[in-house]
Coordinates of C-alpha atoms in Angstrom, one line a residue:
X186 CA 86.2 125.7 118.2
X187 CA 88.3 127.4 115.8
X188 CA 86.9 129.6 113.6
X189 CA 88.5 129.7 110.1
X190 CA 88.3 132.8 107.9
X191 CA 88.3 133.8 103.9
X192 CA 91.3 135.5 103.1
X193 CA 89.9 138.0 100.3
X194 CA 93.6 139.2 98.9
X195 CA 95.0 138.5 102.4
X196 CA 91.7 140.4 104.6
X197 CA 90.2 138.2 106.9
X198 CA 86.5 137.9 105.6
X199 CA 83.7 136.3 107.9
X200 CA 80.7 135.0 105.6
X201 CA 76.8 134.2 106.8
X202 CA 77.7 130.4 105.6
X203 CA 79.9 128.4 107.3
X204 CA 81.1 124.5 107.1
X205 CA 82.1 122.4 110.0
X206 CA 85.1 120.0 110.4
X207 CA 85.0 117.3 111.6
X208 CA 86.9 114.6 113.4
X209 CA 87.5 111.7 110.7
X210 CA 86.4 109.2 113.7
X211 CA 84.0 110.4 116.3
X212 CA 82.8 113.2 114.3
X213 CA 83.8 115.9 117.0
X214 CA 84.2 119.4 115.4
X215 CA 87.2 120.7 115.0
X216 CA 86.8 124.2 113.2
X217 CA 83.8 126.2 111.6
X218 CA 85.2 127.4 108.0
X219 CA 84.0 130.4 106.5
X220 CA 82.3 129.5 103.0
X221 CA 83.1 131.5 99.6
X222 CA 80.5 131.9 96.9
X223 CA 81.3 132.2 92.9
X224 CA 80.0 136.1 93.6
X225 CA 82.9 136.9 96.2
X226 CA 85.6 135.4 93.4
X227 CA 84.4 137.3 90.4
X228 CA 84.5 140.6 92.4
X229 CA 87.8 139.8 93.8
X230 CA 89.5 138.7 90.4
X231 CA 89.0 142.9 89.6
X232 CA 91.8 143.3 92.1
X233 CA 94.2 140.8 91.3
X234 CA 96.8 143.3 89.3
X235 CA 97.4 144.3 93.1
X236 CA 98.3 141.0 93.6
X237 CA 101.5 141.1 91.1
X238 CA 102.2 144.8 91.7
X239 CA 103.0 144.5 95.1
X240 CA 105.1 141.1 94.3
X241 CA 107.3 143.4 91.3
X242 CA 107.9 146.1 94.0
X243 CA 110.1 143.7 96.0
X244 CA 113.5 142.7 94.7
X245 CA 114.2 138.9 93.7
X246 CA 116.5 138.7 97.0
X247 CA 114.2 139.9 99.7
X248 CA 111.4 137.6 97.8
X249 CA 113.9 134.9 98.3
X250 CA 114.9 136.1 101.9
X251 CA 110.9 135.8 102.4
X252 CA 110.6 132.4 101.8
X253 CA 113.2 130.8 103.9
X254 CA 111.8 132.9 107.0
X255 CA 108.2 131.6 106.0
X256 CA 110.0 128.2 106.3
X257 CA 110.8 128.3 109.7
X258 CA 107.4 130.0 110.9
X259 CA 105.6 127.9 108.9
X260 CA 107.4 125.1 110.6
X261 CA 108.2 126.0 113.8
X262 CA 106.0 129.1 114.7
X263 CA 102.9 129.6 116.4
X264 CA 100.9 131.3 113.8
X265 CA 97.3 132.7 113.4
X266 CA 94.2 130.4 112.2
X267 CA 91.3 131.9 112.3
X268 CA 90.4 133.9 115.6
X269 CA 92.9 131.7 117.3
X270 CA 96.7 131.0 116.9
X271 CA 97.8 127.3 116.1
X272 CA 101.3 125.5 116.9
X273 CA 103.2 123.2 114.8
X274 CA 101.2 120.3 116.7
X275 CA 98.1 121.9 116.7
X276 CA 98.6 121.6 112.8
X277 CA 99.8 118.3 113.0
X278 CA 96.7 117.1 115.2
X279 CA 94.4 119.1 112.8
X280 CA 95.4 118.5 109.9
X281 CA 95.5 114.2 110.7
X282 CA 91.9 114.6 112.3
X283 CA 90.3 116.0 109.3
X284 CA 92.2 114.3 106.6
X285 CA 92.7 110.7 108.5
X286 CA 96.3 110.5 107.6
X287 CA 98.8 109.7 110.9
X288 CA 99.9 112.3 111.9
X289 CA 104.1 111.2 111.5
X290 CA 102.8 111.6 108.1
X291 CA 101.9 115.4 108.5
X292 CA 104.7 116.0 109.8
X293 CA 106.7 114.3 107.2
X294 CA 104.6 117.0 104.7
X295 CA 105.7 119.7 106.5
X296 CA 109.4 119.0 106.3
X297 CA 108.5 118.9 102.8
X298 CA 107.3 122.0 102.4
X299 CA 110.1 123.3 104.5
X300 CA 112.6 121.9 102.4
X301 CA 111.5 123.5 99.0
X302 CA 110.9 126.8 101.0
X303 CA 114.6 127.0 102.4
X304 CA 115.9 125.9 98.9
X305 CA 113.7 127.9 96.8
X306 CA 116.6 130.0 95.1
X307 CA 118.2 126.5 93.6
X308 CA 114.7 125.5 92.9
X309 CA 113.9 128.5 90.8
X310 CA 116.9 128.5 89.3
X311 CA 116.6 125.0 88.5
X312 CA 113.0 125.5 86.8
X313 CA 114.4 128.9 84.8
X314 CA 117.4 127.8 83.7
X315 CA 119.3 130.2 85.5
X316 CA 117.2 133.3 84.4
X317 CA 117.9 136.5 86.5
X318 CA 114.4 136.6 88.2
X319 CA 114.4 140.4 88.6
X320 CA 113.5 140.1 84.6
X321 CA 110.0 138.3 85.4
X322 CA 109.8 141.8 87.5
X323 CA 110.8 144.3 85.1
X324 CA 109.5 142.0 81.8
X325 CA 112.9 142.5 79.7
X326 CA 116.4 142.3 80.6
X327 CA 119.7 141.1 78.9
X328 CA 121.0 137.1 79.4
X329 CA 124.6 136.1 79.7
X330 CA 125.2 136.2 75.8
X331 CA 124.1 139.8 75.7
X332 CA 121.0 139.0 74.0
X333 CA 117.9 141.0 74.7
X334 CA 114.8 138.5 76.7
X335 CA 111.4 139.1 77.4
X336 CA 109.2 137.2 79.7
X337 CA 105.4 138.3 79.8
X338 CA 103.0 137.3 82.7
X339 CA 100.2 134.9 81.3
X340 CA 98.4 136.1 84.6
X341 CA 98.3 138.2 87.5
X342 CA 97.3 135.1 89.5
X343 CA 97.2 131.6 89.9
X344 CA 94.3 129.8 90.8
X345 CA 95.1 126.3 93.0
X346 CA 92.1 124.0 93.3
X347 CA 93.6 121.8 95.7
X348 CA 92.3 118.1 97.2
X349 CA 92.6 117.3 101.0
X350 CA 93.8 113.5 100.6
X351 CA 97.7 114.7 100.1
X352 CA 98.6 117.9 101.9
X353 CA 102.3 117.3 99.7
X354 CA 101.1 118.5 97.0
X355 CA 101.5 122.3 98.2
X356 CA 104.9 122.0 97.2
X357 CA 103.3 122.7 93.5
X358 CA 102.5 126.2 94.2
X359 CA 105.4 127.4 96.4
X360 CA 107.0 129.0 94.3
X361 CA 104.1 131.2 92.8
X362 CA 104.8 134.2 94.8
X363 CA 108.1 134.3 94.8
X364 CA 107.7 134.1 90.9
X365 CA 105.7 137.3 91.3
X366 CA 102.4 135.7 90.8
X367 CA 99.7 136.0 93.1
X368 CA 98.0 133.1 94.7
X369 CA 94.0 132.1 94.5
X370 CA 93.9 128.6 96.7
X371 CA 90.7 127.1 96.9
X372 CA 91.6 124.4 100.1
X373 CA 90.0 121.0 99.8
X374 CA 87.0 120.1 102.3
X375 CA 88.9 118.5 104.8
X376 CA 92.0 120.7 104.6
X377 CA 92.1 123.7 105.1
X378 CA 94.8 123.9 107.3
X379 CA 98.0 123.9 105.3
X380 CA 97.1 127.3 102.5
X381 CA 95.6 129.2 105.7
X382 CA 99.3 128.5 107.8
X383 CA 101.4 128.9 104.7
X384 CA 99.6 132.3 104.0
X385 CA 100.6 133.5 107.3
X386 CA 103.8 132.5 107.7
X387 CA 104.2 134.1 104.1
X388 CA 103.1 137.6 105.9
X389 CA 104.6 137.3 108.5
X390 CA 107.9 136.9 106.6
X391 CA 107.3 139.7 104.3
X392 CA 105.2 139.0 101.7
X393 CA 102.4 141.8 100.7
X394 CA 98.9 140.5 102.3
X395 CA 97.5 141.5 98.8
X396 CA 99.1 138.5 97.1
X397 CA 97.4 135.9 98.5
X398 CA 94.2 135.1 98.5
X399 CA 92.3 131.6 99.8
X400 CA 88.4 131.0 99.1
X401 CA 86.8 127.6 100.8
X402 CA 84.1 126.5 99.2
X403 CA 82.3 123.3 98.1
X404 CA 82.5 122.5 94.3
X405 CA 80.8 125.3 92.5
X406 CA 84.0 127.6 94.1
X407 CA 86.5 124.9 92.8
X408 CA 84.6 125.8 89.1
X409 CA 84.8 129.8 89.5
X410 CA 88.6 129.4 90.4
X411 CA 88.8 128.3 86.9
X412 CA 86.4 129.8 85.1
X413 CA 88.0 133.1 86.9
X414 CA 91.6 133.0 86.8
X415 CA 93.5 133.1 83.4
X416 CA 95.9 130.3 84.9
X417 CA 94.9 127.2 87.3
X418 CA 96.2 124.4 88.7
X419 CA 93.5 121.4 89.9
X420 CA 93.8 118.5 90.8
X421 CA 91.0 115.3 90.1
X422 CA 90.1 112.6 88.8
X423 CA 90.3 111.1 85.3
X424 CA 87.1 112.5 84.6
X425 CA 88.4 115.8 85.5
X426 CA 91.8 115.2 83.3
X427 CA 89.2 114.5 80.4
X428 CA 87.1 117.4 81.1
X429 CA 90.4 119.8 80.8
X430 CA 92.8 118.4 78.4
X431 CA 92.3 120.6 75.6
X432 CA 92.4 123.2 78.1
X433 CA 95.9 125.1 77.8
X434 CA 94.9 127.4 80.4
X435 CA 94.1 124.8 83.0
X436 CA 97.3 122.7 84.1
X437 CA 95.2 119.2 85.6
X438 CA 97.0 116.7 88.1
X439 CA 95.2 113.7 88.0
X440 CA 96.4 110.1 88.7
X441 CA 99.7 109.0 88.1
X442 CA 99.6 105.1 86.9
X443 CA 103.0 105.3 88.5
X444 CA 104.7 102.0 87.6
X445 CA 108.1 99.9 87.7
X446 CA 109.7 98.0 84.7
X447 CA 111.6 95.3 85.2
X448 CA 113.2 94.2 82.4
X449 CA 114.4 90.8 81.2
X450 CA 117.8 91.2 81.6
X451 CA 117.3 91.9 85.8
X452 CA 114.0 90.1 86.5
X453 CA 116.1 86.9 87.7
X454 CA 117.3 88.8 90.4
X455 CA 114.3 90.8 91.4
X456 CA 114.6 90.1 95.1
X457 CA 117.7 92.4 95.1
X458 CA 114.8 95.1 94.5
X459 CA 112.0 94.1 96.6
X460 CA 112.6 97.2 99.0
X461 CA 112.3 99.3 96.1
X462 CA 109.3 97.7 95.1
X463 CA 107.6 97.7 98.3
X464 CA 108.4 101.1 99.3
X465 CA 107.0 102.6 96.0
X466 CA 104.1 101.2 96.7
X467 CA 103.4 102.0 100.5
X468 CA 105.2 105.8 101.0
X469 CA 102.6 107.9 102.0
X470 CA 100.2 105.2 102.4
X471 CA 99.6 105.2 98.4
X472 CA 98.1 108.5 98.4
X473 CA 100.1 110.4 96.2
X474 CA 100.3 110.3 92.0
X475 CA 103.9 109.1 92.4
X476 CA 103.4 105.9 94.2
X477 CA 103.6 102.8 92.4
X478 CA 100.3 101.2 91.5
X479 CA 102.1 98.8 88.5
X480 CA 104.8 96.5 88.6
X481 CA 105.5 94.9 85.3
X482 CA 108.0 92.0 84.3
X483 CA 108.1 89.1 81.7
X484 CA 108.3 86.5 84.3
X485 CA 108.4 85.9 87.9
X486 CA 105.4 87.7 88.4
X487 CA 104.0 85.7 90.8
X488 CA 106.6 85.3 92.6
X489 CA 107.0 89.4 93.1
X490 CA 103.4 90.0 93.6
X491 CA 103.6 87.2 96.8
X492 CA 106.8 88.6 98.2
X493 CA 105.8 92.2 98.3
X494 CA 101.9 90.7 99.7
X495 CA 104.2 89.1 102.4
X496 CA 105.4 92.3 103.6
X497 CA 102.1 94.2 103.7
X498 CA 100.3 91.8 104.6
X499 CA 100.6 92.8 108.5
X500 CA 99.5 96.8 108.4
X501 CA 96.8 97.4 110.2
X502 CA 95.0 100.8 110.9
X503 CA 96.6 102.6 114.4
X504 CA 95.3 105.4 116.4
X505 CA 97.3 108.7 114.2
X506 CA 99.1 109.7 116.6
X507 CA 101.2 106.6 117.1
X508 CA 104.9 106.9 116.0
X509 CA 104.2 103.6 113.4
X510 CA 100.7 104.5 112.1
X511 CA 101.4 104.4 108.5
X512 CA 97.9 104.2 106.7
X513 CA 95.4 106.9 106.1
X514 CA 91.6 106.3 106.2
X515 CA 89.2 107.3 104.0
X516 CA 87.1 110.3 105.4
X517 CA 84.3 110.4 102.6
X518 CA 81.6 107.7 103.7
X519 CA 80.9 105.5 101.1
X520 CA 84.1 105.9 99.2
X521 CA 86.5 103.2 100.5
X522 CA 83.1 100.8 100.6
X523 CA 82.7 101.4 96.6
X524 CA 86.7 101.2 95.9
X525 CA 86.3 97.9 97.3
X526 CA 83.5 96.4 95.7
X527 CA 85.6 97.8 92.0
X528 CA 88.8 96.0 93.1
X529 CA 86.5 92.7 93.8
X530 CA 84.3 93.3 90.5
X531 CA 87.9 93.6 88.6
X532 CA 89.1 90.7 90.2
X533 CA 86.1 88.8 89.2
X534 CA 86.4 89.9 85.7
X535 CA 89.3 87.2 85.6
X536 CA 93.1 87.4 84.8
X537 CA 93.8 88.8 88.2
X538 CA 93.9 87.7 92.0
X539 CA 94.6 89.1 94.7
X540 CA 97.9 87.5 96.2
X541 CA 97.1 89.2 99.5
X542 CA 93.9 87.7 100.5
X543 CA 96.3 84.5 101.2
X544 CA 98.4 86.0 103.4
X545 CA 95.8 87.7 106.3
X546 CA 92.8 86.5 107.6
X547 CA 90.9 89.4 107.6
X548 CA 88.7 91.5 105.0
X549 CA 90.8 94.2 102.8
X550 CA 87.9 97.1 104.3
X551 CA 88.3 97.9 107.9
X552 CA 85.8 100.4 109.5
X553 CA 85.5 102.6 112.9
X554 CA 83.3 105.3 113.9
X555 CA 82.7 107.5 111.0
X556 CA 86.2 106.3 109.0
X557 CA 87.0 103.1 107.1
X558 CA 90.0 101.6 106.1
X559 CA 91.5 99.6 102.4
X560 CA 94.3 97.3 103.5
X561 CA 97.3 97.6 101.3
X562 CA 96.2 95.1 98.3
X563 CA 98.8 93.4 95.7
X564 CA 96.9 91.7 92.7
X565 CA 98.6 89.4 90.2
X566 CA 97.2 90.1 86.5
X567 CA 98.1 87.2 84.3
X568 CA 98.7 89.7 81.3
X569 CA 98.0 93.7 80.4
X570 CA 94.3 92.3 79.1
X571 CA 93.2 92.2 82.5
X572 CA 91.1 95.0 84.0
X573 CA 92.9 95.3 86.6
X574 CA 95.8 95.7 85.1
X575 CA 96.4 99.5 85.4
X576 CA 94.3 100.8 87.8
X577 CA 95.3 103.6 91.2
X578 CA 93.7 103.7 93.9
X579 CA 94.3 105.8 96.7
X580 CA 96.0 103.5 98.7
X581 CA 98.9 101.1 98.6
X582 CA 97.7 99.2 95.9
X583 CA 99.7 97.3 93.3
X584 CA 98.7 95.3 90.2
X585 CA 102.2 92.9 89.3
X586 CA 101.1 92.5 85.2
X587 CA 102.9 89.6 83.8
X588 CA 103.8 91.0 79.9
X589 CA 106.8 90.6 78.0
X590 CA 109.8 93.4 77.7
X591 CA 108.8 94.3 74.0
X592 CA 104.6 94.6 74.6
X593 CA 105.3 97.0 77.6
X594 CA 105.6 100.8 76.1
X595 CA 102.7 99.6 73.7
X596 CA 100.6 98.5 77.3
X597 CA 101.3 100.4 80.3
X598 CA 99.5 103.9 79.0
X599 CA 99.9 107.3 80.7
X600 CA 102.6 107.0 83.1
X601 CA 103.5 110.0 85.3
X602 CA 106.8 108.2 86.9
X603 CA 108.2 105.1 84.9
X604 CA 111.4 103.6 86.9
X605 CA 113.2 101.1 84.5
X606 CA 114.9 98.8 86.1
X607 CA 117.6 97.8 83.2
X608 CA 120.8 97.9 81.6
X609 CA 119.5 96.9 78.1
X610 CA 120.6 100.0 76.1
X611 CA 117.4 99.3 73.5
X612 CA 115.0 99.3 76.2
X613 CA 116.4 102.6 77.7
X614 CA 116.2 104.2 74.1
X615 CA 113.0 103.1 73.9
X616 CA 111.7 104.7 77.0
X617 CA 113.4 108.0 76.6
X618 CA 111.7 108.3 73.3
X619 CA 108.0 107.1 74.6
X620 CA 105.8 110.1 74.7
X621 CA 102.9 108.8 77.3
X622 CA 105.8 108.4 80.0
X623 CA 106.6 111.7 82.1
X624 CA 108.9 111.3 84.4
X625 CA 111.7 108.8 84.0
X626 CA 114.0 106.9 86.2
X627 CA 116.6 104.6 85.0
X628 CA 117.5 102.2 88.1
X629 CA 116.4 101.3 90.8
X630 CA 114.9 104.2 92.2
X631 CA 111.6 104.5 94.2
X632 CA 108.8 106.2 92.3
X633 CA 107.7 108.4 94.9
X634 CA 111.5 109.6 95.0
X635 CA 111.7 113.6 94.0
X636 CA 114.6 115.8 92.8
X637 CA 113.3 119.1 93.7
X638 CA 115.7 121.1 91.1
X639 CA 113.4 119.1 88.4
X640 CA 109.8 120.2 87.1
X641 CA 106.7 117.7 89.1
X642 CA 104.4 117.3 86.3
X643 CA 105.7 120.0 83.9
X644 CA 107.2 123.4 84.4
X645 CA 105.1 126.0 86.7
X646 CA 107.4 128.9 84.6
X647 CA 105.4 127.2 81.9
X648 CA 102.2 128.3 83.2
X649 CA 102.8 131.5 84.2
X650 CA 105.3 133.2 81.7
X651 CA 105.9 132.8 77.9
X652 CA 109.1 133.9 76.3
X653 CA 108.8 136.2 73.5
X654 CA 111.2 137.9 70.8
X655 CA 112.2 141.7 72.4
X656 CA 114.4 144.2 70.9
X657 CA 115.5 147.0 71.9
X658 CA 116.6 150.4 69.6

């Protein structure tokens, strides 16, 4: 059984306290992971100006250089884990058997990855405007227009508190390092597997072992990342959102109440968009922030909610490693048993259905061995009163709210993507100016669709560097 280490500032550390993996269905371990306390992170946290030194000692093009090699070892190399070395399908098999997502999935995560690695110099210069990154190096330097600029570091490091449901969402904190940032990545539970292979395939191609650092952990490490570092990502829940939102040093994911418009000069013809709808709502089995868990229209809501019910109504869980598994389990016990019983209690609430019960005959929970299954769910909610009406769930899972064009902006609430399907120049001015939607597509374009030259959820440059008046004499 593989044996996982802590990576204090890239050192391999072995601790007295371990935590086992498991298989997400007959409970077979997988690895034994090293555990971090609070203790090891304060002490490190003294050493993390090493981090960013070692990062400003290499010029913006070999940093660059770095992270297309780590792109093809991190996707095609046999790399080291632990006390062992692990192959692209080792990770793939892994990674599935602790998280329960197929394992076409993983792999479709690691081309991910791969893609923003290889293309990191147009994502940077995307996210900077076009900044000469050898200023974030040197803190000063002169733009195009001859005008003096100063960028100062917010932090030596940033601290990642990452979940193990959505191994995508690494993409996030690529491109720390080669911002000359260090890295503190506290891996979620059940996946450990993508920060520990992404680490080495950053060494490997160049990068300073000092800058990297990854501490696994149950909760109370999660809470001394970010009571530790001066900059963190995390991703939670709504309650953690809440906990963090006046929090300027803490940059929260939480869920994305992802949603489509239709408005009422298309929503005749909303079967010309039914594959939009329905893959915005499955990709990545629901999982991610950027799936769609609202569909919205004036009319025809029934209608919609049936048709895309239709579609889904055949998944069904598969072993993950077949080519057409598409739905990931739930690995927690307990937790797909008490999403279930909410979606029912919301149901019963009134003003919502769900369309999908009519189309199978089996229960929406499926369990086996240790793992349980929801089975993707499409609920009708006669109008934006209902409690069901904007809920996410982690997977596919859509509420169709019947509400007309001009209540919408005033009903949907925080929306992380908003696709608009509409040519009604009002509407669109509407949305553009709407302050609770973040990212905005005008079309039809799936949810879950990403340019990767455009900021996620905000700008990582953001979090790491302010701009500041310079002169020099």
């Amino acid at each position: 059984m593989t044996r996982v280490p802590v990576l204090r500032w890239g050192r391999p550390y072995r601790s007295l306290e371990t935590s086992v993996v498991r298989h997400f269905i007959s409970g077979e371990p997988i690895a034994e992971v090293d555990q971090t306390t609070p203790g090891f992170i304060r002490r490190d946290m003294r050493r993390a100006g090493r981090a960013r030194a070692a990062l400003r000692e290499m010029r913006s093009a070999e940093l660059l250089a770095a992270m297309q090699e780590a792109a093809r070892l991190y996707d095609e190399a046999e790399l080291p884990c632990g006390d062992e070395t692990q192959s692209p399908d080792d990770f793939v098999r892994a990674q599935s058997a602790s998280t329960g997502l197929p394992e076409a999935m993983c792999r479709a995560n690691m081309a991910k990855n791969r893609f923003v690695l290889e293309r990191m110099d147009q994502v940077l210069d995307a996210l900077t405007r076009g900044l000469d990154l050898d200023v974030l190096a040197a803190g000063h330097g002169v733009e195009a227009r001859g005008v003096p600029i100063s960028y100062q570091a917010q932090t030596e490091a940033l601290g990642c508190v990452l979940p193990s449901n959505s191994p995508g969402v690494h993409t996030l904190w690529l491109p720390v390092v080669p911002l000359r940032i260090g890295l503190v990545l506290k891996p979620g539970p059940e996946e450990p597997w993508t920060p520990i292979r992404m680490a080495e395939a950053f060494f490997r191609a160049g990068v300073p072992r000092e800058a990297i650092s990854v501490y696994p952990g149950g909760p109370e490490v999660g809470a001394a990342v970010v009571g530790g570092v001066p900059r963190t990502l995390i991703f939670g829940s709504l309650q953690t959102v809440e906990q963090y939102r006046n929090n300027p040093a803490v940059r929260v994911h939480g869920p994305g109440f992802s949603k489509i418009l239709l408005g009422d000069d298309v929503v005749d013809r909303w079967e010309d968009y039914l594959d939009v709808l329905v893959d915005s709502v499955f990709a990545n089995s629901g999982r991610s922030c950027i799936s769609c868990s609202g569909i919205w229209a004036s009319r025809h809501t029934g209608e919609i909610a049936a048709a895309i019910a239709e579609r889904l109504a055949s998944v069904r869980p598969l072993p993950p490693d077949d080519p057409e598994s598409a739905l990931a389990a739930f690995t927690v016990r307990g937790v797909a048993e008490a999403l279930d019983r909410d979606i029912d209690a919301r149901v019963g609430a009134g003003l919502a259905r769900d369309v999908t019960a009519g189309f199978r005959d089996v229960r929406r929970l499926v369990r086996q061995g240790r793992a349980a299954w929801l089975l993707p769910t499409v609920l009708h909610c006669d109008g934006p009163e209902a409690e069901a009406a904007n809920v996410e769930y982690m997977f596919p899972f859509v509420s169709v709210v019947r509400c007309p064009q001009e209540a919408m902006l005033g009903a949907i609430g925080n929306t992380l993507v908003a696709t608009a399907i509409t040519s009604d120049a009002a509407f669109r001015a509407d949305l553009l100016d709407a302050l609770h939607i973040d990212r905005l597509n005008f079309g039809p374009v799936p949810t879950h669709r990403i340019n990767w030259l455009q900021p996620h959820e905000g700008n990582i440059l953001d979090v790491l560097y302010r701009p500041r008046a310079f002169q020099s004499a």
